[in-house]
PDB file of C-alpha atoms and ligand atoms in Angstrom:
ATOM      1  CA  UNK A   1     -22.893  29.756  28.151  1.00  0.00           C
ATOM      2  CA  UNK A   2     -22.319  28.559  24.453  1.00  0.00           C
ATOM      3  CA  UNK A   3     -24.346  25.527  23.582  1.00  0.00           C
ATOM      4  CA  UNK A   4     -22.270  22.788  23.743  1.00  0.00           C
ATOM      5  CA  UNK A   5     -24.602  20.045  22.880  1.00  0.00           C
ATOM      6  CA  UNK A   6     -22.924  18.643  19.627  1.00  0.00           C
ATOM      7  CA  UNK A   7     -19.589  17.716  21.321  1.00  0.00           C
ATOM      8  CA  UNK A   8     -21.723  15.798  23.994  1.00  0.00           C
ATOM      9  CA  UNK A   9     -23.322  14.349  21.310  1.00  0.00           C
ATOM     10  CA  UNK A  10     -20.159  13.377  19.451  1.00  0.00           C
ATOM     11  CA  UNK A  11     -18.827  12.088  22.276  1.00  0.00           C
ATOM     12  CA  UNK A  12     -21.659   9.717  23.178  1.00  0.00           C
ATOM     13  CA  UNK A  13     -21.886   8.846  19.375  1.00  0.00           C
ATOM     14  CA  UNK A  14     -17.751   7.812  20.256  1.00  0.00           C
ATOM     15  CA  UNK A  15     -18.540   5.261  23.152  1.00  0.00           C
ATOM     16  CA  UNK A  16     -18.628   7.748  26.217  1.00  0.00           C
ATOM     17  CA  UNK A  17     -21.510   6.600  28.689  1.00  0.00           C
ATOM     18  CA  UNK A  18     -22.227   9.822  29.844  1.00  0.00           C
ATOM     19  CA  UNK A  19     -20.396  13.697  28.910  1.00  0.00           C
ATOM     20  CA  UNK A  20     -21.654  17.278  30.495  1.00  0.00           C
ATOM     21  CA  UNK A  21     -20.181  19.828  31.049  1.00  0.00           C
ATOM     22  CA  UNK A  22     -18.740  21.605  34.161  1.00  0.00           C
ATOM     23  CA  UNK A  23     -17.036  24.373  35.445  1.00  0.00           C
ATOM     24  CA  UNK A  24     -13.120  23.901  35.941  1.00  0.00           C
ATOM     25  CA  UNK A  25     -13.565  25.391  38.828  1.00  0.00           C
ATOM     26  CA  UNK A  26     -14.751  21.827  40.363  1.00  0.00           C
ATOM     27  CA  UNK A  27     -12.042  20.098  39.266  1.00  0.00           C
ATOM     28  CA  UNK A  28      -9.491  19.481  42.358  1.00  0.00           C
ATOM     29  CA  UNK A  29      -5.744  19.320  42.055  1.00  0.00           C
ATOM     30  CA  UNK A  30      -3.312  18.315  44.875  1.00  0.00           C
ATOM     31  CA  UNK A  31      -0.128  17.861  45.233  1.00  0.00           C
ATOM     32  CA  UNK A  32      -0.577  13.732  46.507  1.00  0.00           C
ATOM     33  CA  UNK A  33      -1.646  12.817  43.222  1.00  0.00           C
ATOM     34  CA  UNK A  34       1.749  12.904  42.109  1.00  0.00           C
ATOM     35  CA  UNK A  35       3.120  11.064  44.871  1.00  0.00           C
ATOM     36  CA  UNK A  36       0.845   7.995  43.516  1.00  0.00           C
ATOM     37  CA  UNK A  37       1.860   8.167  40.118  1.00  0.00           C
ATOM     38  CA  UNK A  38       5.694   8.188  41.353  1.00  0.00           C
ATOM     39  CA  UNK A  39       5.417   5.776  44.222  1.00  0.00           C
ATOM     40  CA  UNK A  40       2.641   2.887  43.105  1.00  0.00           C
ATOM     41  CA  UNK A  41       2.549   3.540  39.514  1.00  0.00           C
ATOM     42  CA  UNK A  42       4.389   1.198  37.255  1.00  0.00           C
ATOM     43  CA  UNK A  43       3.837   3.576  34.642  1.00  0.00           C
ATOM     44  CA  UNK A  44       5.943   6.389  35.979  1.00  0.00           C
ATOM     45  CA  UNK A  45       8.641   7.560  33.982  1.00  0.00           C
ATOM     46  CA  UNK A  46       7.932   4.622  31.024  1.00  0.00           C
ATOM     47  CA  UNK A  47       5.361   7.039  28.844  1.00  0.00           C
ATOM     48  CA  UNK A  48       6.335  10.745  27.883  1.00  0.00           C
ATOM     49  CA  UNK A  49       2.330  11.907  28.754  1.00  0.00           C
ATOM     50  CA  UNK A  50       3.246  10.595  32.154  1.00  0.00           C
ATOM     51  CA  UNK A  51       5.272  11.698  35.571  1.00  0.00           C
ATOM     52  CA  UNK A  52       7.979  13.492  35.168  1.00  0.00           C
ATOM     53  CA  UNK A  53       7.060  14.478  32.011  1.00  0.00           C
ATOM     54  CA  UNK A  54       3.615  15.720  32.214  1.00  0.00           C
ATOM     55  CA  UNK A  55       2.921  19.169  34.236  1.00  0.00           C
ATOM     56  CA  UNK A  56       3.321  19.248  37.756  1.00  0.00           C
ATOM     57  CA  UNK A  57       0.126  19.921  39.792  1.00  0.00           C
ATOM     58  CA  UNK A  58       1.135  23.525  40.560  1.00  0.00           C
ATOM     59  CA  UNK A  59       1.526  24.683  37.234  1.00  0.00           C
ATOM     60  CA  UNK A  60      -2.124  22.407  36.157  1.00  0.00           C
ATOM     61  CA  UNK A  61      -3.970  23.995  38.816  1.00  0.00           C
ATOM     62  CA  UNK A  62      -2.465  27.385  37.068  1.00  0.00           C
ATOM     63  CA  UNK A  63      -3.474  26.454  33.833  1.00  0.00           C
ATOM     64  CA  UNK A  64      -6.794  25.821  34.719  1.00  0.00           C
ATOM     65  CA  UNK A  65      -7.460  29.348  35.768  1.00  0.00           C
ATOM     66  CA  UNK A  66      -7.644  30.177  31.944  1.00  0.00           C
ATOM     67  CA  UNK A  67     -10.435  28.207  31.097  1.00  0.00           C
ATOM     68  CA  UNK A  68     -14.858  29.012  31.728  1.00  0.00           C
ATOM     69  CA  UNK A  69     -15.779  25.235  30.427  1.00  0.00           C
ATOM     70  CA  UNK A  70     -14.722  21.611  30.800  1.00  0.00           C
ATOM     71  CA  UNK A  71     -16.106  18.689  28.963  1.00  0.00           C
ATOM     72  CA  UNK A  72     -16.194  15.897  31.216  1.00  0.00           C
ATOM     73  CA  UNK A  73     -16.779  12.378  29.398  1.00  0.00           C
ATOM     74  CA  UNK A  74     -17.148   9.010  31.521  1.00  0.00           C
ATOM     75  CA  UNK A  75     -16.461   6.169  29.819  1.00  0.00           C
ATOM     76  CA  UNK A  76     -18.671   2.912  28.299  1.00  0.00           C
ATOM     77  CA  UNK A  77     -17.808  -0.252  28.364  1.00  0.00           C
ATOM     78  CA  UNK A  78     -16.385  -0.107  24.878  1.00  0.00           C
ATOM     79  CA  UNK A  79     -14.963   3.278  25.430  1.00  0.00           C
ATOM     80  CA  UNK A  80     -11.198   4.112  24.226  1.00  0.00           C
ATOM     81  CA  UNK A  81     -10.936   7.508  26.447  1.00  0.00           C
ATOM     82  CA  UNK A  82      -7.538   7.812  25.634  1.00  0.00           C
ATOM     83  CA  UNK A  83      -8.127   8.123  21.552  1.00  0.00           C
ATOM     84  CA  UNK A  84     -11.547  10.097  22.076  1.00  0.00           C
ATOM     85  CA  UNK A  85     -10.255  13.056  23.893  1.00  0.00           C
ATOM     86  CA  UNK A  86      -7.983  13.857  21.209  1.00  0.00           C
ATOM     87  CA  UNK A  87     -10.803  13.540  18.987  1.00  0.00           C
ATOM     88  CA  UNK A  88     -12.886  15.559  20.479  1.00  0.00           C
ATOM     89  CA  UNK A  89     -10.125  18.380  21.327  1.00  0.00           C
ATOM     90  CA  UNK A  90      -9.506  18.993  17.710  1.00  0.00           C
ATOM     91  CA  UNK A  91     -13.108  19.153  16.762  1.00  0.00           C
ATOM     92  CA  UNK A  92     -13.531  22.061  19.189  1.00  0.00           C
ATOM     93  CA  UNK A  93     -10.630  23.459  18.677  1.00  0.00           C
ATOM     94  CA  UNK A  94     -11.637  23.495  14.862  1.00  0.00           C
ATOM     95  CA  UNK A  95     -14.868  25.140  15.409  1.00  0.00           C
ATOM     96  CA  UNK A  96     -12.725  27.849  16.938  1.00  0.00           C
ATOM     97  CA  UNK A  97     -12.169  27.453  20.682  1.00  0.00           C
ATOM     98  CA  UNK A  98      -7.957  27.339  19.961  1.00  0.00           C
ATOM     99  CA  UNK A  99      -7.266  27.058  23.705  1.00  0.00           C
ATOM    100  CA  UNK A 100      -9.185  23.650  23.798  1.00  0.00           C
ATOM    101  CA  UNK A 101      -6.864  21.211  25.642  1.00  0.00           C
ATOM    102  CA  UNK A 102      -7.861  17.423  26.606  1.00  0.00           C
ATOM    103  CA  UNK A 103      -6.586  15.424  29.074  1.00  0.00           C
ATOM    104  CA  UNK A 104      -7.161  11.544  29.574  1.00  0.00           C
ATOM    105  CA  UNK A 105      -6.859   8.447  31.694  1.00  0.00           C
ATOM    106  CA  UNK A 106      -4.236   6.200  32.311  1.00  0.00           C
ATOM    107  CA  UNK A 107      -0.793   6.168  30.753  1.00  0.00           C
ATOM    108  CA  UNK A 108      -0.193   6.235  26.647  1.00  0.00           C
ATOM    109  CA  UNK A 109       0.201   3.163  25.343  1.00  0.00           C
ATOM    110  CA  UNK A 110      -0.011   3.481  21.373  1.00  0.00           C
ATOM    111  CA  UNK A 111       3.644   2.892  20.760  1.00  0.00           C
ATOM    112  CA  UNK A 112       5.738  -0.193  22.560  1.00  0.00           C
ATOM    113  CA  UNK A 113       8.299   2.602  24.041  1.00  0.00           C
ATOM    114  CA  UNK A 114       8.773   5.983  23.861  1.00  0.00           C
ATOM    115  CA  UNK A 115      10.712   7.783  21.472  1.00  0.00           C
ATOM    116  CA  UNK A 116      12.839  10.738  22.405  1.00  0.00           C
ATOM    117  CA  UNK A 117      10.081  12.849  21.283  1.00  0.00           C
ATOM    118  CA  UNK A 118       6.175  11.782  21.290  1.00  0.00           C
ATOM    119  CA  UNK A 119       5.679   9.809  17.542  1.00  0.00           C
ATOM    120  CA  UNK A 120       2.025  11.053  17.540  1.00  0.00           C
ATOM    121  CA  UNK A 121       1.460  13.974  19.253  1.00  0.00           C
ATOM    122  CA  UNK A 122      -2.269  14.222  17.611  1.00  0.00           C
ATOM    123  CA  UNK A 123      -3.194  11.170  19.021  1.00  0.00           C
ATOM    124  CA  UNK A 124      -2.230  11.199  23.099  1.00  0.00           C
ATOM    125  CA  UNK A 125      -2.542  13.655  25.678  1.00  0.00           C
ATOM    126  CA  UNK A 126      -1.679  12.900  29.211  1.00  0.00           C
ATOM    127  CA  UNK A 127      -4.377  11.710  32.200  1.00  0.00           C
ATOM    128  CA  UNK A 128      -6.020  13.566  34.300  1.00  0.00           C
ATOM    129  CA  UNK A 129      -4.348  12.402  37.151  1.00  0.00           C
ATOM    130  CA  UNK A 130      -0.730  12.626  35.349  1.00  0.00           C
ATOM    131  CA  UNK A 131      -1.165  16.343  35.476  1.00  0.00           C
ATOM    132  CA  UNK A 132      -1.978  16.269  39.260  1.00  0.00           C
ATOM    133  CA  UNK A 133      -5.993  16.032  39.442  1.00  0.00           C
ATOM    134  CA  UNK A 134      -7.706  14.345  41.945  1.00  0.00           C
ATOM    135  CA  UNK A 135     -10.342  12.260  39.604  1.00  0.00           C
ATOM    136  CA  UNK A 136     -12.383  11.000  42.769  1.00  0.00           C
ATOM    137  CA  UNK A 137     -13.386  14.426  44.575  1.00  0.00           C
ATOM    138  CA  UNK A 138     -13.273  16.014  40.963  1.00  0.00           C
ATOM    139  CA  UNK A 139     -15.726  13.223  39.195  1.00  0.00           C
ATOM    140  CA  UNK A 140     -18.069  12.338  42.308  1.00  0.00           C
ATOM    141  CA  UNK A 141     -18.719  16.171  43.223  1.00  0.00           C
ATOM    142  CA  UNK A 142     -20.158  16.642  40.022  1.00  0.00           C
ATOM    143  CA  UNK A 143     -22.605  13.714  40.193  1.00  0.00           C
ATOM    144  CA  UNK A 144     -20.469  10.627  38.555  1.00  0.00           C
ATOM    145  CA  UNK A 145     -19.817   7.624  39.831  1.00  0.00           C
ATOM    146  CA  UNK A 146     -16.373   6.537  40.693  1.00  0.00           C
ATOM    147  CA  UNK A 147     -14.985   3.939  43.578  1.00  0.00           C
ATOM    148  CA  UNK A 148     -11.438   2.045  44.246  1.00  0.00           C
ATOM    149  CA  UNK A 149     -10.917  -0.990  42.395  1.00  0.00           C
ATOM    150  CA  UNK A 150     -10.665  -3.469  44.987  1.00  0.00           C
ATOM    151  CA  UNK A 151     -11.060  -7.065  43.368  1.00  0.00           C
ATOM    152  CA  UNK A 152      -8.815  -8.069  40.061  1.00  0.00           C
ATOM    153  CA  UNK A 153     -11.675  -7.924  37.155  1.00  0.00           C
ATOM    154  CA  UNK A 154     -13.760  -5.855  38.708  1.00  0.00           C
ATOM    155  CA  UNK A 155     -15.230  -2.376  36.566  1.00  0.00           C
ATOM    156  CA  UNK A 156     -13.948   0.280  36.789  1.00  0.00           C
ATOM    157  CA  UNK A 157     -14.760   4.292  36.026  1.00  0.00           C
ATOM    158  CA  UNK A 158     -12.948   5.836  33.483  1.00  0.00           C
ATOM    159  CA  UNK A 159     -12.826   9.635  32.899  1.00  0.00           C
ATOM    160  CA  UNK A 160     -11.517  12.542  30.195  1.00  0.00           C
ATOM    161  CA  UNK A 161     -11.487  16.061  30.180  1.00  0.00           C
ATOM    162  CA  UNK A 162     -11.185  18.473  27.464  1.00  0.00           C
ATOM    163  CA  UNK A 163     -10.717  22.167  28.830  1.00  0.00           C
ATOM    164  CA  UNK A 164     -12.404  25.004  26.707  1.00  0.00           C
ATOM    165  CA  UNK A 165     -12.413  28.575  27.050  1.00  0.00           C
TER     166      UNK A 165
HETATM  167  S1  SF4 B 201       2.224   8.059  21.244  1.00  0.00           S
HETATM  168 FE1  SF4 B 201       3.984   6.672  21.525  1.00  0.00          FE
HETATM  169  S2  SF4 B 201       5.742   8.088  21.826  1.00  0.00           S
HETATM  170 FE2  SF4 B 201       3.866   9.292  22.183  1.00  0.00          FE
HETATM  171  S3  SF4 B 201       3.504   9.185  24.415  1.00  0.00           S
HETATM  172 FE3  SF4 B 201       2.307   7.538  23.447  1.00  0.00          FE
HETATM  173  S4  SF4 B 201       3.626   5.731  23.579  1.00  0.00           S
HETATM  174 FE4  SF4 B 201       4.947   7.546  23.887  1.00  0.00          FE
END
């Protein structure tokens, strides 16, 4: 395996708690996860990195299939997932992995609305879970932490992704 040490460096050095890497073929994708984002979510359909927009779990757990490495990065409790996976997708991608592709948490919320078309496509990527992954079995089979959110204020688990062949 190529050493991958810097970009878990870099992403520590950006917030992240804890980053490793994996095998893609760990992470899980099912066809439910959808269902929450479209029935639950009040986030479907208002951001374009989001349900309907984002792939469908079918064509994710396709995509996935092209890939030997993930980064996995948990969050700190300082840690803006959503701008660091970007961040970290170019830097890989720069050092020459060009099929590098990161994936965050939670809907995009740089802009106040959506345009037509995404106003900064360098700076968002859709969640994990918007593309159909199941973040619980994916995150706690490879040794993170991750429970339901029971109680208003209470912390949460956070989780990014950046896919690298
Ligand atoms: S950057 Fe703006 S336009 Fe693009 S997905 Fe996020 S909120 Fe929407």
């Amino acid at each position: 395996m190529p050493d991958f040490t810097k970009y878990i460096k870099h992403a520590k050095g950006l917030g992240a708690k804890e980053a490793r890497i994996i095998s893609p073929k760990t992470i899980v994708v099912a066809e439910w996860v959808r269902m929450k984002c479209q029935f639950g979510c009040d986030g479907f359909g208002q951001s374009l990195t989001c349900p309907p927009y984002s792939p469908t779990p079918e064509f994710t757990r396709r995509m996935l299939t092209f890939y030997k490495h993930a980064l996995i990065v948990h969050d700190g409790d300082y840690t803006d997932i959503h701008g660091l996976i970007p961040k970290l997708e170019r830097e890989i991608f720069l050092d020459g992995y060009y099929k590098a592709f990161g994936m965050g948490s939670g809907p995009c919320q740089l802009c106040a609305k959506c345009a037509k078309f995404c106003r900064h496509p360098d700076k968002t990527r859709p969640s994990m879970e918007a593309c159909g992954i199941d973040v619980y079995s994916t995150v706690r089979s490879n040794g993170f932490p991750i429970k339901v959110l029971n109680m208003p204020g209470c912390k949460g688990n956070y989780y990014g992704i950046v896919l690298i062949d």
